[in-house]
XYZ file of C-alpha atoms in Angstrom:
132
model
C -13.074 -1.557 -19.741
C -9.883 -3.385 -18.693
C -10.258 -2.001 -15.149
C -13.835 -3.294 -15.044
C -12.741 -6.735 -16.257
C -9.956 -6.900 -13.650
C -12.457 -6.126 -10.883
C -14.461 -9.206 -11.928
C -11.523 -11.608 -11.653
C -11.832 -14.053 -8.785
C -8.973 -13.834 -6.262
C -7.511 -10.641 -7.785
C -7.373 -7.582 -5.522
C -5.318 -5.261 -7.715
C -7.918 -2.467 -7.795
C -8.057 -2.543 -3.986
C -4.260 -2.445 -3.717
C -4.111 0.367 -6.270
C -6.684 2.396 -4.345
C -4.921 1.877 -1.028
C -1.532 2.894 -2.465
C -2.979 6.026 -4.073
C -5.093 7.049 -1.071
C -2.205 6.521 1.349
C 0.056 8.601 -0.923
C -2.469 11.426 -1.220
C -3.106 11.388 2.532
C 0.630 11.350 3.231
C 1.256 14.325 0.932
C -1.815 16.246 2.116
C -1.158 15.980 5.861
C 2.573 16.658 5.755
C 2.221 20.455 5.631
C -0.353 20.377 8.431
C 1.284 17.999 10.913
C 4.943 18.142 9.965
C 7.423 15.709 8.506
C 5.594 12.402 8.561
C 8.746 10.363 8.066
C 11.914 11.440 9.863
C 14.137 10.159 7.057
C 14.299 13.375 5.058
C 12.093 15.070 2.510
C 13.726 13.338 -0.468
C 12.909 9.895 0.993
C 9.294 10.966 1.520
C 8.939 12.221 -2.047
C 10.601 9.126 -3.514
C 8.364 6.869 -1.438
C 5.236 8.583 -2.745
C 6.543 8.230 -6.311
C 7.232 4.511 -5.762
C 3.734 3.959 -4.304
C 2.106 5.688 -7.278
C 4.388 3.891 -9.742
C 3.408 0.478 -8.385
C -0.259 1.465 -8.203
C -0.133 2.362 -11.876
C 1.666 -0.836 -12.882
C -0.584 -3.197 -10.915
C -2.253 -5.754 -13.184
C -3.365 -9.398 -13.017
C -0.891 -10.548 -15.703
C 2.281 -9.659 -13.804
C 3.202 -11.737 -10.796
C 6.369 -9.670 -10.444
C 4.411 -6.416 -10.056
C 2.008 -8.034 -7.587
C 4.971 -9.231 -5.517
C 6.449 -5.740 -5.899
C 3.205 -4.282 -4.529
C 3.618 -6.499 -1.474
C 7.276 -5.550 -1.006
C 6.612 -1.824 -1.403
C 3.616 -1.986 0.947
C 5.619 -3.959 3.508
C 8.501 -1.501 3.409
C 6.003 1.345 3.792
C 4.399 -0.319 6.819
C 7.824 -0.807 8.386
C 8.870 2.812 7.784
C 5.638 4.441 8.952
C 5.052 2.174 11.938
C 8.664 2.465 13.081
C 8.454 6.254 12.849
C 5.145 6.231 14.748
C 6.364 4.044 17.585
C 9.865 5.482 17.988
C 8.630 9.079 18.005
C 5.376 8.582 19.918
C 6.535 10.414 23.056
C 8.438 13.230 21.382
C 6.199 14.210 18.444
C 2.692 15.719 18.478
C -0.154 13.212 18.706
C -1.467 14.352 15.288
C 1.777 13.191 13.718
C 1.451 9.812 15.433
C -2.075 9.357 14.085
C -1.061 10.459 10.582
C 1.699 7.829 10.583
C -0.668 5.185 11.941
C -3.332 5.905 9.303
C -0.807 5.510 6.496
C 0.650 2.372 8.120
C -2.822 0.798 8.410
C -3.669 1.575 4.774
C -0.370 0.076 3.668
C -0.902 -2.964 5.905
C -4.204 -3.568 4.087
C -2.439 -3.086 0.731
C 0.166 -5.636 1.848
C -2.528 -8.170 2.717
C -4.434 -7.795 -0.548
C -1.306 -7.751 -2.695
C -0.118 -10.983 -1.088
C -3.516 -12.563 -1.752
C -3.275 -11.537 -5.423
C 0.338 -12.699 -5.777
C -0.560 -16.040 -4.216
C -3.491 -16.447 -6.618
C -1.218 -15.752 -9.598
C 1.390 -18.209 -8.312
C -1.307 -20.873 -7.879
C -2.840 -20.037 -11.279
C -6.201 -19.383 -9.630
C -6.904 -15.793 -10.678
C -10.247 -15.751 -12.420
C -11.072 -19.338 -11.440
C -13.703 -20.352 -8.930
C -12.512 -22.739 -6.277
C -14.586 -25.884 -5.636
């Protein structure tokens, strides 16, 4: 019921951010065995990043500006990590690995956009209010 109510709030994109964080995490975990190490920063960093994405997805709600800003920060860091890995390793890694990194980076870029829109709406006290 609370999820359904949150989806009806004007200017709140938490469910979209949550979905993007979860789907990017699942994709990231699922393709790693098939294409190789998606992030060249070590397995522990990859696992911790997935845990952080899922943690923020689970905490996302329209009452917490801090969590919405955290969603944006986590998404932005994810975009930076995945896109940097994609571009720096484009010529040396298999093309499948490049596309896997790009797919995750694009999902996180969308999560960044929607989380910023939600955080802005909370800061302006406009969540759930129609604009004239």
